[in-house]
């Protein structure tokens, strides 16, 4: 198999334990290579059987990251986009489920002409095809393999990249293995054995890593690096230290200082004299170190015990902090604990300067969200409702201002006053999409980037400074615009609409210091070096609020 492009492939695997930050490591390497003037693309190969993470519980898998082209993907793609600014696509997240669905569909069509379908070569060929597909003029394709080396389910992926290593050759492939050096307190030592074993595991599958990135809480002494190199069949300089860092945005500079990009370039025999331009990261680092003051942001959600469910949101809030040169403290508020009106909300929100009600699903916890929105509205606390948060703001206003006591969402069951209803028809770039209550759950939401028109003289227009915006969606329900005029008469306007004027996309209350709800997920497009305007503005308003206290 031959790749027609000139791209070089870096395969990133993980060993010893999960949660090593492989995604962050890949994203960081991606951005440093960009800083050296190369064009990069990042891909995630996930060994689980789900076709995509869209149907996975946020409690188990964290956030489902949505791309412009409407793919529901792994949260690591969020890191990739935030660090490199390169928009991910459907073809950048591959799962075993997706591979098998395609292989089996081909088998049913008879495309294999009677062959016995096997993991090798049919599944591995399908994986290789994905890895090599949809590449244009990129210099580097970074492919992260999910899971930990040694897992049964990742075997076909490891085998596929081994074959690619062979077929494309050393000059076009590099294997980067991320491992852990645990520090044993009683011995006062960093231990190399788990790394040795995990490399042995990889070697047993035919892959000799070219570079090791060793996660550690302590500096790795030179003799330990030499020891790892000796046992893992490597040169000492290719054993790179990846020390824990207090901010993820310090990682690119730290990895560069440890020589990661140098070793990659050396491997591919590229020009080493050119140093990367890391000025955007140096700038962020400076802002982080010089930020003064603190803003407390309350996030009212249902998945607060699994904050990876809000990964992009946390980052976007922090970007808002960078834009205002202020530190952010996030206070997690479990919406189920404030369902009861007597739950002492006042005390819970006592030092909160801004309230976010983020995206969510289902009735559980929704009354707590409505109560917190009511508190923000009545007490002039900046409020930002995202997707489900906007929908709950509509219910809060309908019940408490319009006095529509039964106002509800059809997501919560049968209702005769459905202010939020199932979206059954909507326009996409390619035509009309339709849904019913009985549609499959996977991949059937309104997904990906849609345009939205901003209303003249609205607050959001002054924030975005644009007439039309494009933001990413992931939802099944939509605000029913039947009550549009009643809302308007009472001070809540829909200041962003779909281009056909049918779907309310943004709401705002102009008499409030900052009360905005959006049907989309602005957090997905925020970058540390380009904070999203809504988050920058929301944090500014929250900072002003903190000064009033
Ligand atoms: N559950 C809501 C819907 O499907 C909101 C989804 C979300 O917040 N992403 O419309």
Coordinates of C-alpha atoms and ligand atoms in Angstrom, one line a residue:
X1 CA 0.0 0.0 0.0
X2 CA 1.4 3.4 -0.9
X3 CA 0.5 6.9 0.3
X4 CA 0.3 9.2 -2.7
X5 CA 1.0 12.3 -0.6
X6 CA 4.4 13.4 0.8
X7 CA 3.1 13.3 4.3
X8 CA 5.1 11.8 7.1
X9 CA 3.3 9.8 9.8
X10 CA 3.8 9.9 13.5
X11 CA 2.1 7.2 15.4
X12 CA 1.5 7.9 19.1
X13 CA 0.8 5.0 21.4
X14 CA 0.5 4.8 25.2
X15 CA 1.8 2.4 27.7
X16 CA 1.6 1.5 31.4
X17 CA -1.6 3.3 32.3
X18 CA -4.4 5.2 30.7
X19 CA -4.9 8.9 31.2
X20 CA -1.3 9.8 30.4
X21 CA -2.3 12.8 28.4
X22 CA -1.5 11.2 25.0
X23 CA -4.0 13.6 23.4
X24 CA -2.3 16.6 24.9
X25 CA 1.1 15.2 23.9
X26 CA 0.0 14.7 20.3
X27 CA -1.6 18.2 20.2
X28 CA 1.5 19.8 21.7
X29 CA 3.8 18.0 19.2
X30 CA 1.4 19.1 16.4
X31 CA 1.7 22.8 17.4
X32 CA 5.5 22.7 17.8
X33 CA 5.8 21.2 14.3
X34 CA 3.5 23.9 13.0
X35 CA 5.8 26.4 14.7
X36 CA 8.6 25.0 12.6
X37 CA 6.6 25.8 9.5
X38 CA 5.1 22.4 8.8
X39 CA 1.4 21.7 8.0
X40 CA -0.1 19.1 10.3
X41 CA -3.2 17.0 10.6
X42 CA -4.1 15.1 13.8
X43 CA -6.1 11.9 13.9
X44 CA -7.5 9.7 16.7
X45 CA -7.9 5.9 16.2
X46 CA -10.2 4.6 19.0
X47 CA -10.3 0.9 19.6
X48 CA -13.8 0.7 21.2
X49 CA -16.7 -0.8 19.3
X50 CA -19.0 2.2 19.3
X51 CA -19.3 3.7 15.8
X52 CA -18.7 7.1 17.4
X53 CA -18.7 8.5 20.9
X54 CA -22.1 10.2 20.3
X55 CA -24.1 7.6 22.2
X56 CA -21.6 7.2 25.0
X57 CA -22.4 8.5 28.5
X58 CA -20.4 11.6 29.4
X59 CA -19.9 9.9 32.8
X60 CA -17.9 7.2 31.1
X61 CA -16.3 8.9 28.2
X62 CA -16.3 12.6 28.9
X63 CA -17.3 15.2 26.4
X64 CA -18.3 14.4 22.9
X65 CA -16.5 16.9 20.7
X66 CA -18.3 18.0 17.5
X67 CA -16.6 19.1 14.4
X68 CA -17.7 21.6 11.8
X69 CA -18.7 18.8 9.4
X70 CA -20.9 17.3 12.1
X71 CA -18.9 14.4 13.4
X72 CA -19.3 13.4 17.0
X73 CA -15.8 12.6 18.1
X74 CA -13.5 11.9 21.0
X75 CA -12.6 14.8 23.2
X76 CA -8.9 14.6 22.2
X77 CA -9.9 16.2 18.9
X78 CA -10.8 19.2 21.0
X79 CA -7.2 19.4 22.2
X80 CA -5.9 19.0 18.7
X81 CA -8.1 21.9 17.4
X82 CA -7.3 24.1 20.4
X83 CA -3.6 23.6 20.1
X84 CA -3.2 23.7 16.3
X85 CA -6.2 25.7 15.1
X86 CA -6.7 23.1 12.4
X87 CA -10.4 22.1 12.1
X88 CA -10.8 18.4 12.5
X89 CA -13.1 16.5 10.2
X90 CA -15.2 13.3 10.2
X91 CA -12.2 11.4 8.7
X92 CA -10.0 12.3 11.7
X93 CA -11.7 10.0 14.3
X94 CA -11.8 6.3 13.5
X95 CA -13.2 3.7 15.8
X96 CA -13.3 -0.1 15.6
X97 CA -17.1 0.2 15.3
X98 CA -16.7 2.4 12.2
X99 CA -14.1 0.0 10.6
X100 CA -16.2 -3.1 11.3
X101 CA -19.4 -1.5 10.0
X102 CA -17.6 -0.7 6.7
X103 CA -16.0 -4.1 6.4
X104 CA -19.2 -5.9 7.1
X105 CA -21.2 -3.7 4.7
X106 CA -18.7 -4.5 2.0
X107 CA -18.9 -8.2 2.8
X108 CA -22.7 -8.1 2.5
X109 CA -22.5 -6.3 -0.8
X110 CA -20.2 -9.0 -2.1
X111 CA -17.3 -6.7 -2.6
X112 CA -14.8 -9.3 -1.3
X113 CA -15.7 -11.7 -4.1
X114 CA -16.1 -14.7 -1.8
X115 CA -13.0 -14.3 0.3
X116 CA -12.9 -15.3 4.0
X117 CA -13.0 -12.0 5.9
X118 CA -10.3 -11.8 8.6
X119 CA -8.8 -9.3 10.9
X120 CA -5.6 -9.5 8.9
X121 CA -5.7 -8.4 6.1
X122 CA -9.3 -7.1 5.8
X123 CA -9.7 -5.2 9.0
X124 CA -6.1 -4.0 9.1
X125 CA -6.4 -2.9 5.4
X126 CA -9.5 -0.9 6.2
X127 CA -7.6 0.8 9.1
X128 CA -4.7 1.6 6.8
X129 CA -7.0 3.0 4.2
X130 CA -8.5 5.3 6.8
X131 CA -5.1 6.4 8.0
X132 CA -4.0 7.2 4.4
X133 CA -7.3 8.8 3.3
X134 CA -8.3 12.4 3.0
X135 CA -4.8 13.8 3.1
X136 CA -3.9 16.8 1.0
X137 CA -0.6 18.8 1.3
X138 CA 0.1 18.1 5.0
X139 CA 3.7 17.5 6.0
X140 CA 2.8 15.5 9.1
X141 CA -0.1 13.2 10.0
X142 CA -0.1 12.5 13.7
X143 CA -2.2 9.4 14.5
X144 CA -2.9 8.8 18.2
X145 CA -4.0 5.2 19.0
X146 CA -6.5 5.2 21.9
X147 CA -6.1 2.9 24.9
X148 CA -3.0 1.3 26.3
X149 CA -0.6 -1.0 24.5
X150 CA -1.5 -4.6 25.5
X151 CA -5.3 -4.1 25.4
X152 CA -7.0 -6.8 23.3
X153 CA -9.1 -4.3 21.4
X154 CA -6.3 -2.2 20.1
X155 CA -4.4 -5.1 18.5
X156 CA -5.7 -4.6 15.0
X157 CA -4.7 -0.9 15.1
X158 CA -1.2 -1.7 16.4
X159 CA -0.8 -4.3 13.7
X160 CA -2.0 -1.9 11.0
X161 CA 0.5 0.8 12.0
X162 CA 3.2 -1.9 12.2
X163 CA 2.4 -2.8 8.6
X164 CA 2.4 0.9 7.6
X165 CA 5.8 1.3 9.2
X166 CA 7.1 -1.5 6.9
X167 CA 5.3 -0.3 3.8
X168 CA 6.1 3.4 4.0
X169 CA 9.5 2.9 5.6
X170 CA 11.6 4.7 8.2
X171 CA 11.8 7.9 6.3
X172 CA 8.0 8.3 6.4
X173 CA 7.0 6.9 9.8
X174 CA 7.9 7.5 13.4
X175 CA 6.7 5.7 16.4
X176 CA 6.3 7.7 19.6
X177 CA 5.4 5.9 22.8
X178 CA 4.1 7.7 25.8
X179 CA 4.8 6.0 29.1
X180 CA 4.8 6.7 32.9
X181 CA 7.7 6.7 35.3
X182 CA 6.1 6.3 38.7
X183 CA 7.8 7.8 41.7
X184 CA 7.9 5.4 44.6
X185 CA 8.1 7.7 47.7
X186 CA 9.4 5.1 50.1
X187 CA 12.3 4.3 47.8
X188 CA 12.7 7.9 46.8
X189 CA 13.1 6.8 43.2
X190 CA 11.6 7.0 39.7
X191 CA 10.9 3.5 38.5
X192 CA 11.6 2.5 34.9
X193 CA 10.4 -1.1 35.0
X194 CA 6.8 -0.4 33.8
X195 CA 8.2 1.5 30.9
X196 CA 10.6 -1.3 30.0
X197 CA 7.7 -3.8 30.1
X198 CA 5.4 -1.6 28.0
X199 CA 8.1 -1.1 25.3
X200 CA 8.7 -4.9 25.4
X201 CA 5.0 -5.4 24.8
X202 CA 5.2 -3.1 21.8
X203 CA 8.3 -4.8 20.5
X204 CA 6.5 -8.1 20.8
X205 CA 4.0 -6.7 18.3
X206 CA 6.7 -5.8 15.9
X207 CA 7.1 -2.1 16.7
X208 CA 10.3 -0.6 18.0
X209 CA 9.5 2.9 19.3
X210 CA 11.7 5.7 17.9
X211 CA 11.0 8.1 20.7
X212 CA 9.8 7.7 24.3
X213 CA 7.9 10.4 26.0
X214 CA 8.0 9.7 29.7
X215 CA 5.4 11.3 32.0
X216 CA 6.8 12.0 35.4
X217 CA 6.3 14.1 38.5
X218 CA 10.0 14.4 39.0
X219 CA 13.0 15.4 36.9
X220 CA 14.4 12.2 35.3
X221 CA 18.1 11.9 36.2
X222 CA 20.4 11.3 33.2
X223 CA 21.4 7.8 34.4
X224 CA 17.8 6.8 34.5
X225 CA 17.4 8.0 30.9
X226 CA 20.4 5.9 29.9
X227 CA 19.0 2.9 31.7
X228 CA 15.6 3.3 29.9
X229 CA 17.5 3.7 26.6
X230 CA 19.6 0.6 27.2
X231 CA 16.7 -1.6 28.0
X232 CA 14.4 -0.2 25.3
X233 CA 16.9 -0.3 22.5
X234 CA 17.0 3.5 22.1
X235 CA 19.4 6.3 22.1
X236 CA 19.4 8.2 25.4
X237 CA 18.5 11.5 23.7
X238 CA 15.3 10.0 22.4
X239 CA 14.1 9.4 25.9
X240 CA 12.2 12.6 26.5
X241 CA 11.1 13.9 29.9
X242 CA 7.5 15.0 30.2
X243 CA 7.2 16.6 33.6
X244 CA 3.8 17.4 35.1
X245 CA 2.9 21.0 34.4
X246 CA 0.5 23.3 36.2
X247 CA -1.1 24.5 32.9
X248 CA -1.7 22.5 29.7
X249 CA -0.7 25.5 27.7
X250 CA 2.9 25.3 29.1
X251 CA 3.3 21.9 27.6
X252 CA 4.4 22.8 24.0
X253 CA 7.3 24.9 25.3
X254 CA 8.2 22.3 27.9
X255 CA 8.3 19.5 25.3
X256 CA 10.3 21.6 22.9
X257 CA 12.8 22.4 25.7
X258 CA 13.2 18.7 26.3
X259 CA 14.0 18.2 22.6
X260 CA 10.9 16.4 21.4
X261 CA 10.5 18.2 18.1
X262 CA 14.3 18.0 17.6
X263 CA 14.2 14.3 17.9
X264 CA 11.3 14.0 15.5
X265 CA 13.0 16.2 12.9
X266 CA 16.3 14.2 13.4
X267 CA 14.4 11.0 12.8
X268 CA 13.0 12.3 9.5
X269 CA 16.4 13.9 8.7
X270 CA 14.8 17.4 8.5
X271 CA 16.6 20.7 8.8
X272 CA 17.4 21.2 12.5
X273 CA 18.9 24.7 12.2
X274 CA 15.5 26.3 12.0
X275 CA 14.1 26.9 15.5
X276 CA 10.3 26.9 16.0
X277 CA 8.5 30.1 16.5
X278 CA 6.7 29.5 19.8
X279 CA 5.8 33.2 20.4
X280 CA 2.0 32.5 20.7
X281 CA 2.7 30.0 23.6
X282 CA 5.3 32.3 25.2
X283 CA 2.6 35.1 25.2
X284 CA 0.0 32.8 26.8
X285 CA 2.5 31.7 29.4
X286 CA 3.3 35.3 30.2
X287 CA -0.4 36.2 30.6
X288 CA -0.9 33.1 32.8
X289 CA 2.0 34.1 35.1
X290 CA 1.0 37.8 35.3
X291 CA -2.8 37.4 35.7
X292 CA -4.2 39.3 38.6
X293 CA -7.5 39.0 40.4
X294 CA -9.8 36.1 40.4
X295 CA -13.3 35.4 39.0
X296 CA -15.5 32.7 40.4
X297 CA -17.6 31.0 37.7
X298 CA -20.3 28.6 38.8
X299 CA -21.1 25.8 36.4
X300 CA -24.4 24.2 37.2
X301 CA -24.6 20.7 35.7
X302 CA -25.5 17.1 36.1
X303 CA -22.1 15.5 35.3
X304 CA -20.1 17.5 37.8
X305 CA -18.5 14.4 39.2
X306 CA -16.9 13.8 35.8
X307 CA -15.5 17.2 34.7
X308 CA -14.1 15.7 31.5
X309 CA -17.7 15.9 30.4
X310 CA -17.2 19.7 30.2
X311 CA -13.6 19.7 28.8
X312 CA -14.1 22.3 26.0
X313 CA -16.2 24.5 28.3
X314 CA -13.5 24.5 31.0
X315 CA -11.0 25.5 28.4
X316 CA -13.2 28.2 26.8
X317 CA -13.8 29.7 30.3
X318 CA -10.0 29.8 30.9
X319 CA -9.5 31.4 27.5
X320 CA -12.0 34.1 28.6
X321 CA -9.7 34.5 31.6
X322 CA -6.7 34.9 29.3
X323 CA -8.5 37.5 27.3
X324 CA -9.1 39.5 30.5
X325 CA -5.8 38.6 32.2
X326 CA -7.6 37.3 35.2
X327 CA -7.5 33.9 37.0
X328 CA -10.6 31.7 36.9
X329 CA -11.9 29.5 39.7
X330 CA -14.6 27.1 38.6
X331 CA -17.1 26.1 41.2
X332 CA -19.0 23.0 40.2
X333 CA -22.6 23.0 41.3
X334 CA -24.6 19.8 41.1
X335 CA -27.9 20.8 39.7
X336 CA -29.7 17.9 41.5
X337 CA -28.8 19.5 44.8
X338 CA -30.6 22.7 44.0
X339 CA -33.9 21.3 42.7
X340 CA -35.7 22.2 45.9
X341 CA -36.6 25.9 46.1
X342 CA -35.5 25.9 49.7
X343 CA -32.1 24.5 49.0
X344 CA -30.4 27.7 50.1
X345 CA -29.4 28.7 46.6
X346 CA -28.3 32.1 47.9
X347 CA -25.7 30.6 50.1
X348 CA -24.5 28.2 47.3
X349 CA -24.0 31.2 44.9
X350 CA -22.8 33.6 47.5
X351 CA -19.3 34.3 46.0
X352 CA -20.1 33.3 42.4
X353 CA -19.5 36.1 39.8
X354 CA -21.0 34.4 36.8
X355 CA -23.2 31.4 36.2
X356 CA -23.0 29.0 33.3
X357 CA -25.7 26.4 32.6
X358 CA -24.0 24.2 30.0
X359 CA -25.3 21.6 27.6
X360 CA -27.1 18.6 29.0
X361 CA -29.6 15.9 28.4
X362 CA -32.8 14.7 30.1
X363 CA -35.1 15.8 32.9
X364 CA -33.0 14.9 35.9
X365 CA -31.4 18.0 37.3
X366 CA -33.3 20.4 35.0
X367 CA -35.3 22.1 37.8
X368 CA -32.0 22.9 39.6
X369 CA -30.8 24.5 36.4
X370 CA -34.0 26.5 36.1
X371 CA -33.7 27.6 39.7
X372 CA -30.1 28.8 39.2
X373 CA -31.1 30.7 36.0
X374 CA -33.9 32.4 38.0
X375 CA -31.4 33.4 40.7
X376 CA -29.0 34.8 38.0
X377 CA -31.8 36.7 36.3
X378 CA -33.2 38.2 39.5
X379 CA -29.9 39.1 41.1
X380 CA -28.2 40.6 38.0
X381 CA -25.5 37.9 38.0
X382 CA -24.0 37.3 34.5
X383 CA -25.6 34.3 33.0
X384 CA -24.5 32.2 30.1
X385 CA -26.8 29.4 28.9
X386 CA -25.4 26.9 26.5
X387 CA -27.7 24.6 24.4
X388 CA -29.7 22.9 27.2
X389 CA -28.8 26.0 29.3
X390 CA -30.5 28.2 26.7
X391 CA -33.6 25.9 26.6
X392 CA -33.9 26.0 30.4
X393 CA -33.6 29.8 30.3
X394 CA -36.6 29.9 28.0
X395 CA -38.6 27.7 30.5
X396 CA -37.5 29.8 33.4
X397 CA -38.7 33.0 31.7
X398 CA -41.9 31.4 30.4
X399 CA -42.9 30.1 33.8
X400 CA -41.9 33.0 36.0
X401 CA -42.4 36.1 33.7
X402 CA -45.0 35.0 31.1
X403 CA -46.7 33.0 33.9
X404 CA -47.0 29.9 31.7
X405 CA -46.8 27.6 34.7
X406 CA -46.7 24.4 32.7
X407 CA -44.1 25.4 30.2
X408 CA -41.9 22.4 29.5
X409 CA -39.8 20.6 27.0
X410 CA -40.9 17.6 25.0
X411 CA -37.5 16.0 26.0
X412 CA -39.1 15.6 29.5
X413 CA -42.1 13.6 28.3
X414 CA -45.6 14.5 27.0
X415 CA -46.6 18.1 27.6
X416 CA -49.3 20.4 26.3
X417 CA -47.1 23.4 26.6
X418 CA -44.0 22.5 24.7
X419 CA -41.8 25.6 24.7
X420 CA -39.0 23.4 23.6
X421 CA -40.0 20.9 21.0
X422 CA -38.4 18.0 19.0
X423 CA -36.8 19.4 15.9
X424 CA -38.4 17.3 13.1
X425 CA -37.2 19.3 10.0
X426 CA -34.4 21.7 9.4
X427 CA -32.3 23.0 6.5
X428 CA -28.7 21.9 6.0
X429 CA -26.3 23.0 3.3
X430 CA -27.3 19.9 1.3
X431 CA -31.0 20.0 1.8
X432 CA -33.8 19.3 4.3
X433 CA -33.1 16.9 7.2
X434 CA -36.0 15.2 8.9
X435 CA -36.4 13.3 12.2
X436 CA -39.1 11.5 14.2
X437 CA -39.4 10.5 17.8
X438 CA -38.5 6.9 16.7
X439 CA -35.2 7.8 14.9
X440 CA -32.0 6.1 16.0
X441 CA -30.2 7.9 18.8
X442 CA -26.7 7.7 17.1
X443 CA -25.8 10.5 14.8
X444 CA -29.3 11.9 14.4
X445 CA -29.1 15.2 16.2
X446 CA -28.7 18.6 14.5
X447 CA -24.9 18.3 14.3
X448 CA -22.1 20.5 13.2
X449 CA -21.7 24.1 12.0
X450 CA -24.7 26.2 11.0
X451 CA -25.0 29.8 10.2
X452 CA -26.9 32.2 12.4
X453 CA -27.9 35.8 11.6
X454 CA -27.4 38.4 14.4
X455 CA -30.2 40.9 15.0
X456 CA -29.4 44.6 14.4
X457 CA -28.5 46.6 17.6
X458 CA -28.5 43.4 19.7
X459 CA -26.0 42.8 22.5
X460 CA -24.6 39.7 20.8
X461 CA -24.0 41.6 17.6
X462 CA -21.9 44.1 19.6
X463 CA -19.9 41.2 21.0
X464 CA -19.3 39.3 17.8
X465 CA -19.0 42.5 15.7
X466 CA -20.4 40.5 12.7
X467 CA -23.8 40.1 11.0
X468 CA -23.6 36.4 10.5
X469 CA -21.7 33.8 12.5
X470 CA -21.2 30.1 12.2
X471 CA -21.3 27.9 15.3
X472 CA -21.4 24.1 16.1
X473 CA -24.6 22.4 17.2
X474 CA -25.5 19.1 18.9
X475 CA -29.1 18.8 19.9
X476 CA -32.4 17.3 19.2
X477 CA -34.8 19.9 20.6
X478 CA -35.3 23.5 19.7
X479 CA -37.0 26.6 21.1
X480 CA -40.6 26.9 19.8
X481 CA -40.9 30.4 18.3
X482 CA -44.6 30.5 18.8
X483 CA -44.3 32.7 21.9
X484 CA -41.7 35.0 20.3
X485 CA -43.8 38.2 20.7
X486 CA -44.7 37.5 24.3
X487 CA -41.0 37.1 25.2
X488 CA -40.1 40.2 23.3
X489 CA -42.8 42.3 25.1
X490 CA -41.4 41.2 28.4
X491 CA -37.8 42.0 27.6
X492 CA -36.3 38.7 26.3
X493 CA -35.4 38.8 22.6
X494 CA -34.1 36.2 20.2
X495 CA -31.1 38.1 18.9
X496 CA -29.8 35.3 16.7
X497 CA -31.9 33.3 14.2
X498 CA -31.2 30.6 11.6
X499 CA -30.9 32.1 8.1
X500 CA -34.5 31.0 7.3
X501 CA -35.7 32.9 10.4
X502 CA -37.3 29.7 11.8
X503 CA -35.0 28.6 14.6
X504 CA -34.1 30.9 17.5
X505 CA -30.4 30.4 18.1
X506 CA -29.6 33.1 20.6
X507 CA -31.6 34.9 23.4
X508 CA -30.7 37.9 25.5
X509 CA -32.3 40.2 28.1
X510 CA -31.1 43.7 27.5
X511 CA -32.1 45.0 30.9
X512 CA -29.7 42.5 32.6
X513 CA -25.9 43.1 32.8
X514 CA -25.1 39.9 30.8
X515 CA -27.9 37.3 30.1
X516 CA -27.3 35.3 27.0
X517 CA -28.4 31.9 25.9
X518 CA -27.1 30.1 22.8
X519 CA -28.5 27.0 21.1
X520 CA -25.0 26.1 19.9
X521 CA -21.8 25.2 21.6
X522 CA -19.4 28.2 21.3
X523 CA -16.9 26.5 23.6
X524 CA -16.0 24.1 20.8
X525 CA -14.4 26.9 18.7
X526 CA -12.5 28.8 21.4
X527 CA -8.7 28.8 21.3
X528 CA -6.2 29.9 23.9
X529 CA -4.6 32.2 21.4
X530 CA -8.0 33.3 20.1
X531 CA -10.6 33.3 22.9
X532 CA -14.2 33.0 21.8
X533 CA -15.8 36.5 21.9
X534 CA -18.8 35.3 24.0
X535 CA -16.5 33.8 26.7
X536 CA -14.2 36.9 26.7
X537 CA -17.2 39.1 27.1
X538 CA -18.9 36.9 29.8
X539 CA -15.7 36.8 31.9
X540 CA -15.4 40.5 31.6
X541 CA -18.9 41.0 32.9
X542 CA -18.2 38.5 35.7
X543 CA -15.1 40.4 36.6
X544 CA -17.1 43.6 36.8
X545 CA -19.6 41.8 39.0
X546 CA -16.8 40.6 41.3
X547 CA -15.8 44.3 41.8
X548 CA -19.3 45.1 43.0
X549 CA -19.1 42.6 45.8
Ligands
LIG1 N1 -30.9 17.8 25.4 C1 -31.0 19.0 24.6 C2 -31.4 18.7 23.1 O1 -31.2 17.6 22.7 C3 -29.8 19.8 24.6 C4 -28.5 19.2 24.1 C5 -27.3 19.9 24.5 O2 -27.2 20.6 25.4 N2 -26.2 19.6 23.7 O3 -31.8 19.5 22.4

